[in-house]
Coordinates of C-alpha atoms and ligand atoms in Angstrom, one line a residue:
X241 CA 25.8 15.7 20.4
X242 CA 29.3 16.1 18.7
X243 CA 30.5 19.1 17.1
X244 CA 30.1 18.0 13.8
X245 CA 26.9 16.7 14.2
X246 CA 25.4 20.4 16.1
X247 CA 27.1 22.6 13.1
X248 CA 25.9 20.0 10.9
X249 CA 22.5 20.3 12.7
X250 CA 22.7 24.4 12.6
X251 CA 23.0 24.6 8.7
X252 CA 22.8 21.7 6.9
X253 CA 19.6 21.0 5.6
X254 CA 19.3 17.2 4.9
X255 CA 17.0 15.8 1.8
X256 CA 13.6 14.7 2.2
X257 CA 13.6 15.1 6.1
X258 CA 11.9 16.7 8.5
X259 CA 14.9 18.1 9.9
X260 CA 14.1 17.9 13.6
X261 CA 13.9 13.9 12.8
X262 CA 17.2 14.2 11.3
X263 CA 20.5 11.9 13.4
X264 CA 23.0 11.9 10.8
X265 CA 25.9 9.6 11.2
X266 CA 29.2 11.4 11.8
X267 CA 31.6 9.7 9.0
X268 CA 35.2 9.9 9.5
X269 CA 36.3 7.5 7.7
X270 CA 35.6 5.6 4.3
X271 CA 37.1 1.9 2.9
X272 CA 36.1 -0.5 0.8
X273 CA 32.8 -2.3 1.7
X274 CA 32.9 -0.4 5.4
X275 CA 32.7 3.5 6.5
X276 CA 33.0 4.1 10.4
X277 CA 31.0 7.1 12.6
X278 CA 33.1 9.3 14.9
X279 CA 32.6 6.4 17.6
X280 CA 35.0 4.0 15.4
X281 CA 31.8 2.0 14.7
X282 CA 31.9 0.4 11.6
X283 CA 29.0 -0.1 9.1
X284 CA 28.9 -2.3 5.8
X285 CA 27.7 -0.2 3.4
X286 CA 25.1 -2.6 2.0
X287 CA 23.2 0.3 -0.4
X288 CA 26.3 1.4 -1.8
X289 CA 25.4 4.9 -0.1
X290 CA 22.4 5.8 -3.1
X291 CA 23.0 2.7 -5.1
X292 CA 26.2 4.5 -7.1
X293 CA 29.6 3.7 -4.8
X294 CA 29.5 0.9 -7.2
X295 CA 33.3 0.3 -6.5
X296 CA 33.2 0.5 -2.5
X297 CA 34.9 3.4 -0.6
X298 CA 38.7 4.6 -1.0
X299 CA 39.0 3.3 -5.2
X300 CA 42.7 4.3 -5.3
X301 CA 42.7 4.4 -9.1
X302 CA 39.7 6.5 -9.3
X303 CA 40.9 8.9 -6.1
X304 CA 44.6 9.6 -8.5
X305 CA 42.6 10.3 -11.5
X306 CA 41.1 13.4 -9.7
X307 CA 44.1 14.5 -7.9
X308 CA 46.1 14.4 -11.3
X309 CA 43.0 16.2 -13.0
X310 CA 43.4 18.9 -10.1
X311 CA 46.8 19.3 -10.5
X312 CA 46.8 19.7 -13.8
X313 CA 43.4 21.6 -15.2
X314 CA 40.4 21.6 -12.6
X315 CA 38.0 23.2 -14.9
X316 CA 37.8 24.6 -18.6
X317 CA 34.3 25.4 -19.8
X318 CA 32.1 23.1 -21.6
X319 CA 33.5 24.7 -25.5
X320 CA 36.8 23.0 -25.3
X321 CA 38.5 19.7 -26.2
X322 CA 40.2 17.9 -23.3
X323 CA 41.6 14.9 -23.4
X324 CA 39.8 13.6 -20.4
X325 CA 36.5 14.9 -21.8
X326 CA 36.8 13.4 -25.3
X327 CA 38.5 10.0 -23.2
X328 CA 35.5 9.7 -21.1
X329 CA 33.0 10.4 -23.7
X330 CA 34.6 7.6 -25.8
X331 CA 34.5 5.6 -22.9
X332 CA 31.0 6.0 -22.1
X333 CA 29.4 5.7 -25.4
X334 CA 31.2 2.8 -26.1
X335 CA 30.1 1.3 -23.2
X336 CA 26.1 1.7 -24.7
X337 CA 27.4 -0.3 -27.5
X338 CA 25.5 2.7 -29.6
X339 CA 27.5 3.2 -33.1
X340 CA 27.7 6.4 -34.2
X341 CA 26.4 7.4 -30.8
X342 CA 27.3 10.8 -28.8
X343 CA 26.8 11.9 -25.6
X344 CA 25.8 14.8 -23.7
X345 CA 27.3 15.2 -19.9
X346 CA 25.6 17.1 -16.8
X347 CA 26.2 16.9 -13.7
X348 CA 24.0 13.7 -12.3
X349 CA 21.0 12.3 -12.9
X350 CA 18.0 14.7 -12.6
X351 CA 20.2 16.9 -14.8
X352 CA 20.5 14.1 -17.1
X353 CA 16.7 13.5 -18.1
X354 CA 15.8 17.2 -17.5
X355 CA 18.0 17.5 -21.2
X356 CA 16.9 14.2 -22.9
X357 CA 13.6 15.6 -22.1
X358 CA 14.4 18.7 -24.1
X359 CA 16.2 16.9 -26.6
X360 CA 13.8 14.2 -26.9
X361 CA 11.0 17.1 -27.4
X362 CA 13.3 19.1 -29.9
X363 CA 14.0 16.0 -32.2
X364 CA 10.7 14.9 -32.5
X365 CA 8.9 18.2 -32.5
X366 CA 6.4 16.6 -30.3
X367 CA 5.3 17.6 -26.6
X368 CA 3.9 14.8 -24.7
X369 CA 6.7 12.3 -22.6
X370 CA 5.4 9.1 -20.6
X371 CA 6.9 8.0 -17.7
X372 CA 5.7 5.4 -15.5
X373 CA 3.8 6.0 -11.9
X374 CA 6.4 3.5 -10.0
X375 CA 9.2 5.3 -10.6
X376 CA 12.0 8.2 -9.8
X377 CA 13.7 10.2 -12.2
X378 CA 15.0 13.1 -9.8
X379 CA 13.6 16.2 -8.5
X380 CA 14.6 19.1 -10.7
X381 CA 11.5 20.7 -12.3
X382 CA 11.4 19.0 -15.0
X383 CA 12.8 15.0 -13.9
X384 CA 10.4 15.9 -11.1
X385 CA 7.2 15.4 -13.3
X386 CA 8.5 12.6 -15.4
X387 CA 8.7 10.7 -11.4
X388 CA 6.0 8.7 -11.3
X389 CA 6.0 8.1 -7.4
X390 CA 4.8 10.4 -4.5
X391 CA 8.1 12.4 -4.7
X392 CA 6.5 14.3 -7.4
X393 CA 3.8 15.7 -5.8
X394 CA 6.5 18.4 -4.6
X395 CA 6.7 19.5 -8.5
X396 CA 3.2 19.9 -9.1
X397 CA 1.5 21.1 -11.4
X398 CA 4.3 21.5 -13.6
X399 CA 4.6 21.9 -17.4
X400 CA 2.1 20.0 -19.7
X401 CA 2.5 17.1 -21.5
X402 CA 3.6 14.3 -18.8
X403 CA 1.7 11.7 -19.0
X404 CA 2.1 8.4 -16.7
X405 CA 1.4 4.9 -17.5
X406 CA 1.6 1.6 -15.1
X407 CA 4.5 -0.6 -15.7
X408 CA 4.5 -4.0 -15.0
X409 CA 4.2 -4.9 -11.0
X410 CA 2.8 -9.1 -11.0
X411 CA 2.9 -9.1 -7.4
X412 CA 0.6 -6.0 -6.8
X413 CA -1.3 -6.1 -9.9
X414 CA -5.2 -5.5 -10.0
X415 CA -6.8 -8.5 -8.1
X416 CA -9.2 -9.5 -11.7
X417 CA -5.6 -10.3 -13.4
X418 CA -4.9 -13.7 -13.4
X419 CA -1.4 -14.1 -14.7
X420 CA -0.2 -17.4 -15.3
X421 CA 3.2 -17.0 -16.5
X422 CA 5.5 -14.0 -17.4
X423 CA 4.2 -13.3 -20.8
X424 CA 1.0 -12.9 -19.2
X425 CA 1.9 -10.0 -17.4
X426 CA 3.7 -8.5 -20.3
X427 CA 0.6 -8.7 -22.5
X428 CA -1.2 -7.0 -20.2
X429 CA 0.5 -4.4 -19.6
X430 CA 1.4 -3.7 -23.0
X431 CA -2.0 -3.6 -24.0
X432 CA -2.6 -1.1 -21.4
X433 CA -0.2 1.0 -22.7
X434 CA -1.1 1.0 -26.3
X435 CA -4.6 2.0 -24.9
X436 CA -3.0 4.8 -23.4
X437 CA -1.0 6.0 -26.5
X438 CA -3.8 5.7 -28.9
X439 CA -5.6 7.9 -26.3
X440 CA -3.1 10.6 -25.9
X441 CA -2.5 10.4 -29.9
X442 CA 0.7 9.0 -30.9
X443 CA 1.5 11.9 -33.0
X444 CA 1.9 14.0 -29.9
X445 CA 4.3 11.6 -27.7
X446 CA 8.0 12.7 -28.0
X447 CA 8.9 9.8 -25.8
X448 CA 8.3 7.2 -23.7
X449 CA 11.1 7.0 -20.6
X450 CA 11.0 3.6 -18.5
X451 CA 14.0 2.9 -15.9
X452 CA 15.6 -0.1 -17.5
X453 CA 15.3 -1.4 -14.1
X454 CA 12.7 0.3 -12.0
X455 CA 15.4 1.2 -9.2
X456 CA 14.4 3.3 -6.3
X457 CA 10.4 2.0 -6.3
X458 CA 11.3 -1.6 -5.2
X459 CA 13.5 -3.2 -8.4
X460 CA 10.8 -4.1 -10.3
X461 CA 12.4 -6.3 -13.0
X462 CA 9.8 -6.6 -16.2
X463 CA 9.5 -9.6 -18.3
X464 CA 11.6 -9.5 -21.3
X465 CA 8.6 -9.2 -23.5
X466 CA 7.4 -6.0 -22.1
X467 CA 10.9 -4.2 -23.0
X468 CA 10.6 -5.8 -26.5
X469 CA 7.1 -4.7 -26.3
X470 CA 7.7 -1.3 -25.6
X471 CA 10.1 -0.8 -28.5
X472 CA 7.9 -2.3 -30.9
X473 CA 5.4 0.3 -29.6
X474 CA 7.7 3.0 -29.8
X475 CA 9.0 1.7 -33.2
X476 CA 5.4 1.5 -34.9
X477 CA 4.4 4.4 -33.4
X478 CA 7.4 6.7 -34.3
X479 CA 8.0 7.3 -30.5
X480 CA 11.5 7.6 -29.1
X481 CA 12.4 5.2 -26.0
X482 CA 14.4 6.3 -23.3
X483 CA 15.8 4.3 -20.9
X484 CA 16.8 6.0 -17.9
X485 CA 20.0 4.0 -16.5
X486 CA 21.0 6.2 -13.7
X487 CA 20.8 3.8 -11.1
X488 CA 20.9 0.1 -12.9
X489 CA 23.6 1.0 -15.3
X490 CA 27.0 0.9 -14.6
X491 CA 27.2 -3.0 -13.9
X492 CA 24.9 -3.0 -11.1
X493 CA 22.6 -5.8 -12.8
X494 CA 25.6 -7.7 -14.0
X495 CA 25.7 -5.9 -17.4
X496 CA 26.8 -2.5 -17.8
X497 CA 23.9 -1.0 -18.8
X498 CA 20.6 -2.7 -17.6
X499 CA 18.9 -2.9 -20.9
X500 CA 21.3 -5.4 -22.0
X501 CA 19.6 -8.1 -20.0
X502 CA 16.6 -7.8 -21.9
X503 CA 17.6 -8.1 -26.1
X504 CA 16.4 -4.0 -26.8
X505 CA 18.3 -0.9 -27.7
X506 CA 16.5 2.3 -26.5
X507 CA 17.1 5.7 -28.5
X508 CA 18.6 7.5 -25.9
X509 CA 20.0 6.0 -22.3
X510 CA 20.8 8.5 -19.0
X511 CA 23.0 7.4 -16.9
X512 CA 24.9 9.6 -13.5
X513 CA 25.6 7.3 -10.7
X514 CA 28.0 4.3 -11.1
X515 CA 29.9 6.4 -13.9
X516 CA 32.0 7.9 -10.7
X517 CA 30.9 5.7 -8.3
X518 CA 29.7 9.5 -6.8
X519 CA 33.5 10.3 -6.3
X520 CA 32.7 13.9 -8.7
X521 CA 29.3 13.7 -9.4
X522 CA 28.7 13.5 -13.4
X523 CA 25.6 12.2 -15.5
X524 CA 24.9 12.5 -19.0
X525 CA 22.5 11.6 -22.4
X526 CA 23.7 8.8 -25.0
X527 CA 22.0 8.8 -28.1
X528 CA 21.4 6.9 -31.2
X529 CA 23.6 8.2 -34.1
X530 CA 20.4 9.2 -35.5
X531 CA 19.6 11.6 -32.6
X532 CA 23.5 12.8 -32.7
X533 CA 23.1 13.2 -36.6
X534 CA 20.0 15.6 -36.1
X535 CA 22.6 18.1 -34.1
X536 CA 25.1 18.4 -37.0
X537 CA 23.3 21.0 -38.5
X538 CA 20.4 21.8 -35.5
X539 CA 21.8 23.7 -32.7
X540 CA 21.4 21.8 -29.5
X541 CA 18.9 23.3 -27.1
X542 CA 20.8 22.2 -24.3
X543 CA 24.1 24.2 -22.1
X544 CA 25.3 23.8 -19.1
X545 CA 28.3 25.5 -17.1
X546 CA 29.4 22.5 -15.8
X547 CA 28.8 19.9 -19.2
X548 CA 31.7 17.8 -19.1
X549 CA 33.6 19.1 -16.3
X550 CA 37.3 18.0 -16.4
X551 CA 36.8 16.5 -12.7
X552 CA 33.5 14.6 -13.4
X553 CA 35.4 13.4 -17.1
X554 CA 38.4 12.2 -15.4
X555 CA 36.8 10.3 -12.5
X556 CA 34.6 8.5 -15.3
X557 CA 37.4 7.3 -17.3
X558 CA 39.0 5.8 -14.4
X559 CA 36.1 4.4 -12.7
X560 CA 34.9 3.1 -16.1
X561 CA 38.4 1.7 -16.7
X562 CA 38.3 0.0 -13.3
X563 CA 35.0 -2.1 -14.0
X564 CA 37.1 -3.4 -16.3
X565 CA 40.3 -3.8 -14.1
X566 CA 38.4 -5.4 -11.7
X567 CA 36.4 -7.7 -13.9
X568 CA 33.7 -6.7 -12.2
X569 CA 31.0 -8.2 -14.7
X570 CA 33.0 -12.0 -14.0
X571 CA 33.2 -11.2 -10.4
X572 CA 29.9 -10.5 -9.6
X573 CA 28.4 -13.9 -11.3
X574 CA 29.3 -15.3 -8.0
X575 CA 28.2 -13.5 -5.6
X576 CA 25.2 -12.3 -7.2
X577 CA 24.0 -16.0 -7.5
X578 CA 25.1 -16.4 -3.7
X579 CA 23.0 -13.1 -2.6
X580 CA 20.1 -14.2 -5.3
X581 CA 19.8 -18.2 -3.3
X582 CA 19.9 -16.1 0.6
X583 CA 17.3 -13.8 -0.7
X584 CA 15.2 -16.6 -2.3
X585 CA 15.0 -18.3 1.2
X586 CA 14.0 -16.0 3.0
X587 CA 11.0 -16.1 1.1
X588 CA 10.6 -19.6 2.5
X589 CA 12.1 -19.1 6.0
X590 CA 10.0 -15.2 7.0
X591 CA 6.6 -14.7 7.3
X592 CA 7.4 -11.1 6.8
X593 CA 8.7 -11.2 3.2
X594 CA 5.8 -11.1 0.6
X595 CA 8.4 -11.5 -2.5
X596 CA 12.2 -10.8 -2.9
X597 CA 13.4 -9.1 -6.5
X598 CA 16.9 -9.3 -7.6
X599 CA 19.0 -8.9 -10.8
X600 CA 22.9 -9.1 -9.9
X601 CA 23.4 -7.1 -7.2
X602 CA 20.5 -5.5 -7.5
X603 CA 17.9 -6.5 -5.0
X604 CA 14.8 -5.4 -2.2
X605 CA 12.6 -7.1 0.0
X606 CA 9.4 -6.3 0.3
X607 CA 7.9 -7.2 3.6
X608 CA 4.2 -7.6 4.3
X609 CA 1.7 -8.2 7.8
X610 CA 0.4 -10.9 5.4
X611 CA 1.8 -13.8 2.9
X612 CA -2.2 -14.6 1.7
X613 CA -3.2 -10.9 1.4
X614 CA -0.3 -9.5 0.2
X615 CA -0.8 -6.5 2.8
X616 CA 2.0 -4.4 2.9
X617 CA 4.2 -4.1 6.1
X618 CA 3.2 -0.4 5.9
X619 CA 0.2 1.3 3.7
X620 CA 1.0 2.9 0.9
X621 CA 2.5 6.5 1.1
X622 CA 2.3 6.1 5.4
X623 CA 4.4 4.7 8.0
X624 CA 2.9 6.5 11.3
X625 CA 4.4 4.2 13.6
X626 CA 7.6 4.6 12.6
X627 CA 8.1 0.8 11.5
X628 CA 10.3 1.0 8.4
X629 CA 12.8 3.6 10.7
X630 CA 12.9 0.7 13.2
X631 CA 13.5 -2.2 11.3
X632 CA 16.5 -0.1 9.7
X633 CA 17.7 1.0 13.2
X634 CA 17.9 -2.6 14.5
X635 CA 19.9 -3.6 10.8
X636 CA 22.4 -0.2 11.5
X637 CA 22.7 -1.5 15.6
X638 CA 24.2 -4.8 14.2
X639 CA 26.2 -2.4 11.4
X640 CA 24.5 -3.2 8.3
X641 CA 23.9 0.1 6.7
X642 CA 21.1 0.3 4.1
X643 CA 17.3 2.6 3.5
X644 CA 13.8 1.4 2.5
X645 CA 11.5 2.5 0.2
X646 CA 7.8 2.3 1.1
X647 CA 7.0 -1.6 3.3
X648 CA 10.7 -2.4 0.9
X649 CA 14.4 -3.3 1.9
X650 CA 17.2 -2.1 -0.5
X651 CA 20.4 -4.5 -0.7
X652 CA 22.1 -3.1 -2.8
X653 CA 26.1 -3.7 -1.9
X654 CA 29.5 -2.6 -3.6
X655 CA 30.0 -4.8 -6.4
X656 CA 33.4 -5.4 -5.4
X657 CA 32.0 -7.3 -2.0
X658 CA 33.3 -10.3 -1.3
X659 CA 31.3 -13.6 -1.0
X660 CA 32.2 -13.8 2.6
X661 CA 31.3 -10.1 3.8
X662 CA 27.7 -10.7 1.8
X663 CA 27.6 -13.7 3.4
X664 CA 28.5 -12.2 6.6
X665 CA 25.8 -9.3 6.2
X666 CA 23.2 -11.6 5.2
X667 CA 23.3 -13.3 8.7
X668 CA 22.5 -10.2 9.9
X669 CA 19.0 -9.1 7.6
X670 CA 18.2 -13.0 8.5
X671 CA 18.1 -12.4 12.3
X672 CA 16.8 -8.7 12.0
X673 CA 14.3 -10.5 9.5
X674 CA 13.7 -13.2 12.0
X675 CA 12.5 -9.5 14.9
X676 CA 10.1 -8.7 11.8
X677 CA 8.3 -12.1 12.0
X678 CA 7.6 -11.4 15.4
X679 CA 6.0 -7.5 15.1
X680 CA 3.5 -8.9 12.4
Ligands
PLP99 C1 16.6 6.0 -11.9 C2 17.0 7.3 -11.4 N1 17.0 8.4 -12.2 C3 17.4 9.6 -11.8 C4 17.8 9.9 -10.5 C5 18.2 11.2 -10.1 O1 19.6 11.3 -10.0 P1 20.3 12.4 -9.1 O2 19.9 12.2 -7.7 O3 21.8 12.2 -9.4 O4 19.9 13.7 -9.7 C6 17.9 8.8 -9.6 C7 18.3 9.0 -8.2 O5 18.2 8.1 -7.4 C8 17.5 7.5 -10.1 O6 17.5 6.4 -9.2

């Protein structure tokens, strides 16, 4: 074992790991679509590390940005104006398209719905927040119990008042639905949750929190009329919709911020991620101008030491400036059709893959023993044998960096790869895909 890897070993505790099972790649260096171990092996980065080096590796314009915000003030607390703090807050809220709108900044994404829960609850006067079961929305106390999925368990019990619904899944819906077209599924599921909110009492709900595209749980992609659905619910029911964009904003659908795929405006978006491509972590709140409006004369329940640190502000402007630069959105019409028709036939070409989701660069595959059955690769929650772990090991052998999520396959690339290098990676999930076939 190298050095780095035994000191590493000694005190580094690594997330949601047994540590013993823990082999961390050495990195030494960084570039682009690639990083490279200690070995001067090189991997493609194909999740864009947690689906937020939206940009790739080594962004000069975003790397000078710091280093000129180093140089000249590293840190002034959250009470004063900056010019990079009021830039990036421009920039950000203008990106929402949200007039009048403000925003708050924290640190990431956790942070980031751990306030909008408190200023969701503080604007409404109401407790109760809904969140859906297939989902993740961090692991602070508070994020922790709006996540939906098993990662919560770790938070529980938890304060009252979080309340999970089900959210829109065709391919693993109950067996009695018979869904014969995408309005179909939205119906149902909206009907599900109007159930739910006359149950709880609407005049209890503060909010209702959906990930504009579930990210993390598979990239569950709902039908148009669900999202329209939800804010009609939330509209006659005097509920506030939050749409948590941490992982899908930031032009990794195409759009910059998910939700504009789908013809809605939620009241409050949170976003981390993309925003610095993870250069100097940073998340934050947008809100409505109504929202903002209530703080004018309200003080804001919310405070952090590091709300709108110079570093995080200054790496957002320039990494929101880049998308821009780079025409990212025009780029990625290309190659997001080009990764959209490889996924698409592999639906036709592997046994092992049950369904294949994508929205531009956006995308898993969700394997299964069975196309008929719909069986997952792995149960639910398990993976004794290790299979997930082996089908990413043979991807990394060949250099094609990525993680799973339950029997799923992120893809997930920089959205500055090139048609060639996803064309080039693909080969490489087709053969690894074509091993799969053969285990089931
Ligand atoms: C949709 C979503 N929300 C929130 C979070 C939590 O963000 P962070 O890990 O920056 O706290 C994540 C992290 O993956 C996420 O995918």
């Amino acid at each position: 074992m190298s050095a780095i890897k035994e000191k590493d070993k000694k005190y580094n505790l690594h997330s949601w790991s047994a540590q013993n099972k823990v082999d961390p790649i050495v990195v030494t260096k960084a570039e682009g679509l690639y990083f490279w171990d200690e070995n001067g092996k090189k991997y493609a980065d194909m999740s864009s590390q947690l689906v937020n080096s939206n940009l790739g590796h080594g962004n000069k314009a975003i790397i000078d940005a710091i280093v000129e915000q180093a140089q000249k003030i590293p840190f002034m607390g959250p009470a004063f104006a900056m010019d990079c703090r009021a830039d990036a807050a421009e920039a950000v809220v203008e990106a929402t398209g949200f007039k009048g709108g403000k925003v708050f900044f924290t640190n990431a994404g956790a942070e980031a719905n751990e306030n909008a829960i408190k200023i969701a609850r503080q604007y409404t006067g109401k407790l109760k927040i809904f969140s859906q079961y297939r989902c993740y929305h961090g692991s602070s106390a508070g994020a922790g119990m709006l996540t939906g999925e098993p990662r919560h368990f770790f938070n529980e019990p938890g304060g009252p008042g979080f309340v999970k619904y089900d959210g829109p899944y065709a391919y693993r819906a109950p067996k009695a639905c018979k869904f014969e077209n995408e309005d179909d599924v939205a119906d149902f599921y909206l009907e599900l949750l109007e159930n739910q909110i006359l149950y709880e009492g609407p005049e209890q709900i503060a909010a209702i929190w959906l990930e504009s595209v579930v990210g993390s749980n598979g990239v569950l992609i709902a039908p148009v009329k669900w999202y329209q659905g939800v804010r009609a619910l939330c509209d006659k029911y005097d509920i506030l919709m939050v749409a948590d964009e941490v992982m899908a904003g930031w032009y990794r659908t195409g759009k910059c911020f998910a939700f504009m795929n789908f013809g809605y405006e939620p009241d409050m978006i949170t976003f981390a991620k993309g925003c610095t491509c993870g250069y100097v972590p940073l998340g934050g709140v947008v809100m409505q101008e109504k929202i903002a409006k209530f703080f004018d004369e309200t003080s804001m329940g919310c405070g952090l030491t590091y709300s709108a640190h110079p570093m995080g502000c200054a790496a957002a402007a320039a990494t929101i400036a880049e998308y821009k630069n780079e025409d990212i959105e025009n780029k990625m019409k290309v190659t997001s059709k080009v990764l959209a028709d490889i996924l698409d036939g592999y639906v036709e070409s592997h046994a092992s893959v049950g369904e294949v989701r994508h929205i531009g660069l956006f995308s898993a595959i969700e394997l299964v023993k069975d196309k008929e059955t719909r069986e997952p690769l792995v149960p639910f929650g398990k993976d004794p044998e290790g299979i997930m772990p082996k089908i990413l090991g043979m991807l990394k052998a060949d250099g094609f960096w990525t993680y799973s999520h339950e029997n799923m396959i992120v893809v997930c690339p920089p959205l500055t790869i090139t048609e060639e290098e996803l064309r080039e990676q693909m080969a490489i999930m087709d053969k690894v895909l074509d091993s799969v076939d053969q285990m089931i």
